[in-house]
Coordinates of C-alpha atoms in Angstrom, one line a residue:
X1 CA 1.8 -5.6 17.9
X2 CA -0.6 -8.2 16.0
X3 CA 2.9 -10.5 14.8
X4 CA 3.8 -11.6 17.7
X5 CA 2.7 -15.1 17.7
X6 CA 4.9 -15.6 14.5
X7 CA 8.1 -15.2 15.6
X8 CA 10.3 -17.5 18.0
X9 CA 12.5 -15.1 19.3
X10 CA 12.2 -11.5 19.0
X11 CA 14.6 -11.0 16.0
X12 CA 13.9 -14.4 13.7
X13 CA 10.6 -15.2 11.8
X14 CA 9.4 -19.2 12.8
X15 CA 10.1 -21.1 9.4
X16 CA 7.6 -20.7 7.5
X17 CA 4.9 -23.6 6.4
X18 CA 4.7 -23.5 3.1
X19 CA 1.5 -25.3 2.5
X20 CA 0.2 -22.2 4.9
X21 CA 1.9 -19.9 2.8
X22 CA 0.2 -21.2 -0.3
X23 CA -3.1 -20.7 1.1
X24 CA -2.6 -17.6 1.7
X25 CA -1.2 -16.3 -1.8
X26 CA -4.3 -17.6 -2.7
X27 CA -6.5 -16.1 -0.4
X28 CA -4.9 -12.6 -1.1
X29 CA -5.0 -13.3 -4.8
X30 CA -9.0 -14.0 -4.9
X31 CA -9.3 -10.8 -3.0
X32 CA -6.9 -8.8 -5.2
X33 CA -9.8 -9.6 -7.6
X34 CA -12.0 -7.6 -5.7
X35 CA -12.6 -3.8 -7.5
X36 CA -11.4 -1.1 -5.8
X37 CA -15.1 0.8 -6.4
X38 CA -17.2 -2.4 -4.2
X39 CA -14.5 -1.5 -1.2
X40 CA -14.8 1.7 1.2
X41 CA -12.3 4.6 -0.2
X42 CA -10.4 6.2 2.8
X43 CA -10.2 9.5 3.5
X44 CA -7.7 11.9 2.3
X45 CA -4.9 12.0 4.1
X46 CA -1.7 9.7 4.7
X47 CA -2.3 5.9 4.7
X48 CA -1.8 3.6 7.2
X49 CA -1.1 0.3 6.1
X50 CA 1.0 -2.6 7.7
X51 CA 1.7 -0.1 10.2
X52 CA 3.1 2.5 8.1
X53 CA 2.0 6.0 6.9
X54 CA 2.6 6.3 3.2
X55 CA 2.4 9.1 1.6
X56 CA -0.7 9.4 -0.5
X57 CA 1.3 11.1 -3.4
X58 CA 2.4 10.0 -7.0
X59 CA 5.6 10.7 -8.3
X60 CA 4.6 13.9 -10.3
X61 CA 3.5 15.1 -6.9
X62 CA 6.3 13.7 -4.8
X63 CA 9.0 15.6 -6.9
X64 CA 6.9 18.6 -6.4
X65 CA 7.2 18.5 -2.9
X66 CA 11.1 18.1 -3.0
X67 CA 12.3 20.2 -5.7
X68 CA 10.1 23.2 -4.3
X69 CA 10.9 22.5 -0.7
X70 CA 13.5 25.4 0.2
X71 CA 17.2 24.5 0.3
X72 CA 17.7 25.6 4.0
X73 CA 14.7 23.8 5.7
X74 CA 15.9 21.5 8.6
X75 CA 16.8 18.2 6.8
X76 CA 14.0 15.6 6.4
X77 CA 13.9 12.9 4.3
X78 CA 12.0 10.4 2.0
X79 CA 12.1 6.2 2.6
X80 CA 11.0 3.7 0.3
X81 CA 9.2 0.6 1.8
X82 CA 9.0 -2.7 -0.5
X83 CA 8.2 -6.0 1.2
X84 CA 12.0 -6.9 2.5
X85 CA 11.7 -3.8 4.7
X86 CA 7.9 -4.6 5.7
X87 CA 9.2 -8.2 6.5
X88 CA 12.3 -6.9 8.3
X89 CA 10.3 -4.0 10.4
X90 CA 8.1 -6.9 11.7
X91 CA 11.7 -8.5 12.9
X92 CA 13.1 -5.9 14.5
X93 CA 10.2 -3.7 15.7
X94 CA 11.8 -1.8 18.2
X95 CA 15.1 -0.5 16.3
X96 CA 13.8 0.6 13.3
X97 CA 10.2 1.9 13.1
X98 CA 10.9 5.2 14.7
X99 CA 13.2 5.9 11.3
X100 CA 10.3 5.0 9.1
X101 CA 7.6 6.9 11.5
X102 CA 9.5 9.9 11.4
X103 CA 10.4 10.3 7.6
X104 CA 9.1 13.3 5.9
X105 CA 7.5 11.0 2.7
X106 CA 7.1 7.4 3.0
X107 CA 6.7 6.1 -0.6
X108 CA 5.5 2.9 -2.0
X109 CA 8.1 1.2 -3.9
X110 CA 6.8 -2.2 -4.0
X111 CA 3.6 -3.2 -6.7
X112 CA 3.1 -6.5 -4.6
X113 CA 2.4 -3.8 -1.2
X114 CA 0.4 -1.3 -3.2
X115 CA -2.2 -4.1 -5.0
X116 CA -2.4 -6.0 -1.5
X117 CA -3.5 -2.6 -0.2
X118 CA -5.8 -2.4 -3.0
X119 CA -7.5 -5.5 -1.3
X120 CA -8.5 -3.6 1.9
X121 CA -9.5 -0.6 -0.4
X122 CA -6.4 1.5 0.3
X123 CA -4.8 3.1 -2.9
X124 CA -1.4 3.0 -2.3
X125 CA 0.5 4.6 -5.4
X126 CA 3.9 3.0 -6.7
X127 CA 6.5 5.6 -6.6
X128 CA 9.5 3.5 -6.4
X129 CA 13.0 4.8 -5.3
X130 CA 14.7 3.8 -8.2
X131 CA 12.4 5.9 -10.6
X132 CA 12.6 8.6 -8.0
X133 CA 16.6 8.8 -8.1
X134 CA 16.6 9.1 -11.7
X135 CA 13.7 11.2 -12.5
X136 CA 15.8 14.1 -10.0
X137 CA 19.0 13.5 -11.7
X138 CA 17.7 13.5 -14.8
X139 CA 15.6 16.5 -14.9
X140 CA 15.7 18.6 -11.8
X141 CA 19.1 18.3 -9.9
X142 CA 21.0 21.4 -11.3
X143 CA 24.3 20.9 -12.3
X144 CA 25.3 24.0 -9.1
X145 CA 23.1 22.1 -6.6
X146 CA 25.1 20.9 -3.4
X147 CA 24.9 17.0 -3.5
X148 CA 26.3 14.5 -0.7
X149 CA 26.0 10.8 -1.5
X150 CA 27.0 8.3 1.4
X151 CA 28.2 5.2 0.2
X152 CA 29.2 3.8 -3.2
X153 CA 33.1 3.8 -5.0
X154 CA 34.6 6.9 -5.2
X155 CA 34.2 5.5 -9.3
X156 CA 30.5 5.4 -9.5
X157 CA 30.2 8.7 -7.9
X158 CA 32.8 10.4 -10.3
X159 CA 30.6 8.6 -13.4
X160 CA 27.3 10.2 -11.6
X161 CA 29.4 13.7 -11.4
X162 CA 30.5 13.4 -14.9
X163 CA 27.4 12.2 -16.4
X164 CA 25.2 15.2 -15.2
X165 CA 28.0 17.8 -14.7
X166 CA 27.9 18.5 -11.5
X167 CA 29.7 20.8 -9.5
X168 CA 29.1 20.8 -5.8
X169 CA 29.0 16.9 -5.4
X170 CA 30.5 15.6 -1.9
X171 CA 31.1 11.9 -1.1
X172 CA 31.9 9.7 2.1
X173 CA 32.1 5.5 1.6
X174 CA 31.8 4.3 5.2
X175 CA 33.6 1.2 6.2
X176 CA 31.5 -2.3 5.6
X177 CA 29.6 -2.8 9.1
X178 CA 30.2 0.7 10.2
X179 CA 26.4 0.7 11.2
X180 CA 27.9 -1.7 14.3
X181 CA 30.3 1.5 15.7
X182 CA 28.9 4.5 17.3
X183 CA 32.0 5.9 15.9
X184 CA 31.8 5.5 12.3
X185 CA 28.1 6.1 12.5
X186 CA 29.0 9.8 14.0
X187 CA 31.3 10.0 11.3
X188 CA 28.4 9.7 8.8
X189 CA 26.2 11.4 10.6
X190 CA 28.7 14.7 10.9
X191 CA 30.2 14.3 7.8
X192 CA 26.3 15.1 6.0
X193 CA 25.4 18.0 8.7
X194 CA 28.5 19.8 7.9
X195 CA 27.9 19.6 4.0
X196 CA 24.7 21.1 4.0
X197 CA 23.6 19.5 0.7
X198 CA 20.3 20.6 -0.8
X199 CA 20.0 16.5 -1.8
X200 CA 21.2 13.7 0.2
X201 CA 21.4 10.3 -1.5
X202 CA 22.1 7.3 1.1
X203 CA 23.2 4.3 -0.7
X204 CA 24.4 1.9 2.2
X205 CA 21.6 -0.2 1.9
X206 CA 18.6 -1.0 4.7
X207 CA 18.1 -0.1 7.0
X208 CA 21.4 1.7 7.7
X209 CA 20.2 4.5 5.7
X210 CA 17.2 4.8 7.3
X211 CA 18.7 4.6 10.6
X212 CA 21.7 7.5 9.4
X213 CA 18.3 9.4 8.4
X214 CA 16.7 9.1 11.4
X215 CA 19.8 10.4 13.4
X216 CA 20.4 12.7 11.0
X217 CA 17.0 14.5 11.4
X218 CA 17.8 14.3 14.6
X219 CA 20.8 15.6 14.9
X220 CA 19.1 19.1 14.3
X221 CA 22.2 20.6 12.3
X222 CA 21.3 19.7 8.9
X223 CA 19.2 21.0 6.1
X224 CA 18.0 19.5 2.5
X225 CA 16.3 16.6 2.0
X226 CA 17.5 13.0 2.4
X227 CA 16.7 9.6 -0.1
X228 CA 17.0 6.2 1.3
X229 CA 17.5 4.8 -2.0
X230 CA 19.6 1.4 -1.8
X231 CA 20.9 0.8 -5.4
X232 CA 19.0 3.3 -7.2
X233 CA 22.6 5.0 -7.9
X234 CA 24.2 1.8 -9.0
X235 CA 20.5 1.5 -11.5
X236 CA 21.6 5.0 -12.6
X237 CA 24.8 4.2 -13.4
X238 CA 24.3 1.0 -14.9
X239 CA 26.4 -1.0 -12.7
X240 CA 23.3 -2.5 -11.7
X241 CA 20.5 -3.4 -14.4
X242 CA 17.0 -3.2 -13.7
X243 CA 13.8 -5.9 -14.7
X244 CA 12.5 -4.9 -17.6
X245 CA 9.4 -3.0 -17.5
X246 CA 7.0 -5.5 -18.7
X247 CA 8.4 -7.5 -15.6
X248 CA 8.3 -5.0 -13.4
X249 CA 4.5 -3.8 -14.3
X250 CA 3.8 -7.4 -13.8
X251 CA 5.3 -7.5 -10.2
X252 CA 7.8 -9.7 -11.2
X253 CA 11.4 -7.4 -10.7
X254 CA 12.0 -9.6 -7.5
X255 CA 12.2 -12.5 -9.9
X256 CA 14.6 -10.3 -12.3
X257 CA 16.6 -9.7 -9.4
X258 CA 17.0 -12.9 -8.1
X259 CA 18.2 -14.3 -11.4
X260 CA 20.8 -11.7 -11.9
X261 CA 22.3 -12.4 -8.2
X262 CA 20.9 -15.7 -6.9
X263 CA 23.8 -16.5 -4.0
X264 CA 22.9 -13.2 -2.8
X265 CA 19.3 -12.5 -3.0
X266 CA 17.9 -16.5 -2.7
X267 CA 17.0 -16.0 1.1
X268 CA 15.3 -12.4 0.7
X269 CA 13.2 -13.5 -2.3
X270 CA 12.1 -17.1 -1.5
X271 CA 12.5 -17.5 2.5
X272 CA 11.9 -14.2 4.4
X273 CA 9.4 -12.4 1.6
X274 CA 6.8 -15.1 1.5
X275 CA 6.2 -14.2 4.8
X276 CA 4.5 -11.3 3.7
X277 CA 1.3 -12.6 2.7
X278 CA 1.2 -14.2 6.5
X279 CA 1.7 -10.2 7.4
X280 CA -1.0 -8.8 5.3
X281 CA -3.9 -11.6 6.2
X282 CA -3.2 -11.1 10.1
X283 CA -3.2 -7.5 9.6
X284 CA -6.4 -7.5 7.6
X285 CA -8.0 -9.8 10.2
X286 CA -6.8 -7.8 13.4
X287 CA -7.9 -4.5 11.1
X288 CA -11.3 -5.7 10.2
X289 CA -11.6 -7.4 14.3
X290 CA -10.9 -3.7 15.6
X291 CA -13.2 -2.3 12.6
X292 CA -16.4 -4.7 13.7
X293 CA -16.0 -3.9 17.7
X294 CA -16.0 -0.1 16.8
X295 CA -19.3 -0.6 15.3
X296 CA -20.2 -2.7 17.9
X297 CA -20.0 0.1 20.5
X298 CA -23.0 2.0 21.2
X299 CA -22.1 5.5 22.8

C-alpha cells in the first residue's frame, strides 16, 4: 500500500512533524476551496476513497435499504468510517480491512472525510452512525422487532427497552478485552447467530465490532442486519451528550468530544488524527500518479 514509508514498524505511525502536518492542513484546506462543478464527477456506483468503498447513499436512502431488506436474509451489516478508523486501518492493514471490505454499507460518518473527498471531486455523503441509530429507533424499529445489542450495562439497555417499548430485545456485555480470547469472541459471535435478530447493534467499540461483524457474516448462521455503531446507544440514551449541531455542521464534534473527555480522547484527537491529512495528500498524489500514467498509455 502507498503508507508504507510512514510508519516505523508495522503497527505504530512515525511521530508526526508538526510543521509538516501544518502544511498540509493547509494545502488540503486551499483545495477544499476548490467547487465540486470545476472537478471530474465519478461515476455512479460505490466510491473508493482512502481505500474504502462507501456507499454512495444518504441517510433517507440508507434506511431504505435496511428497513425494507427482509428479516431472514443472511446477516450483513453496515460500518461507519470517521478518521480514527481511517488512521487506525492504515496501522493495522492486515487485521482489519477485510471487516470493512466486506460490510454490506460502508457509510461516511465523518464531515472532515467527506469535504476532503470533495477535493478529489468525490461526493461522499455524511450519514453518521449516531444519526443512523436514532433515526431506526425512533421511527422504524417496531416495538415486536427481534433486537440483540452486544455490549453496554444491562441499565442502558433496559432504559433503551423501556424508552421504545420493546419486546423482543436480547443483550450480551462481553468481558473488557474479550476481543484478545478466541473464546469469548465465539461466545459473541454464537450468542448473535442463535438470536436471529432482525437488527443487531454492536456497541463494543472499534474495531471489535467490526471484527465480531466480519466473523459474524461469516459464520453463515445468522440473518438481519448488523450496526457497528460505537456510542451511538450511549448518544441515545443520553449517557453520552453529543456536539451541538452548529459544531458538528462545522466539523468541529471531535473538538466537543475532546472537551467532554480529555484524559481519554487527547491522543485520538491531537496525536493519531492529524495524521490524516498526511493520508489524504499521499493518496491524492499516488491517485493522480496512477491517473497520469493511464493516460500516458497508448494501446
Amino acid at each position: 500500500m502507498y503508507l508504507d514509508k510512514f510508519h516505523k514498524t508495522s503497527g505504530e505511525f512515525a511521530p508526526a512533524d508538526m510543521r509538516e502536518l501544518a502544511a498540509l492542513v493547509a494545502a488540503t484546506s486551499a483545495t477544499l476551496a476548490e467547487p465540486l462543478s470545476a472537478l471530474e464527477r465519478p461515476d455512479p456506483g460505490p466510491v473508493e476513497f482512502l481505500e474504502l468503498a462507501f456507499t454512495r447513499i444518504d441517510m433517507a436512502g440508507a434506511l431504505d435499504a435496511v428497513v425494507s431488506r427482509p428479516p431472514s436474509s443472511p446477516f450483513a451489516y453496515v460500518v461507519t468510517p470517521n478518521v480514527d478508523h481511517v488512521v487506525r486501518l492504515q496501522r493495522r492493514r492486515s487485521d482489519l480491512w477485510p471487516a470493512y471490505r466486506g460490510a454490506w454499507m460502508t457509510l461516511c460518518d465523518s464531515r472532515i472525510l467527506a469535504k476532503m473527498a470533495r477535493a478529489v471531486g468525490q461526493d461522499l455523503p455524511v450519514v453518521t452512525g449516531s444519526d443512523l441509530t436514532a433515526a431506526l429507533f425512533d421511527h422504524h424499529i417496531d416495538r415486536n422487532d427481534r433486537v440483540a445489542i452486544l455490549g453496554g450495562s444491562e441499565d442502558m439497555v433496559a432504559r433503551i427497552a423501556a424508552r421504545y417499548g420493546l419486546c423482543d430485545l436480547h443483550h450480551y456485555n462481553p468481558p473488557m478485552g474479550f476481543i484478545r480470547d478466541p473464546r469469548e469472541v465465539t461466545r459473541a459471535v454464537r450468542f448473535l447467530a442463535n438470536t436471529k435478530a432482525r437488527y443487531v447493534f454492536l456497541a463494543v467499540g472499534s474495531p471489535q465490532q467490526e471484527i465480531i461483524a466480519r466473523r459474524l457474516a461469516r459464520a453463515g448462521a445468522a440473518c438481519g442486519i448488523g450496526f457497528c455503531v460505537g456510542a451511538g446507544l450511549e448518544f441515545l440514551t443520553g449517557d453520552q451528550e453529543r456536539a451541538p449541531r452548529l459544531m458538528q455542521q462545522m466539523s468541529l464534534e471531535w473538538l466537543y468530544r475532546l472537551g467532554s473527555d480529555p484524559q481519554r480522547l487527547w491522543r485520538r484527537y491531537l496525536i493519531d488524527g492529524p495524521q490524516i491529512f498526511r493520508i489524504h495528500q499521499t493518496w491524492r498524489r499516488m491517485t493522480l500518479g496512477l491517473q497520469n500514467a493511464a493516460g500516458g498509455l497508448t494501446p
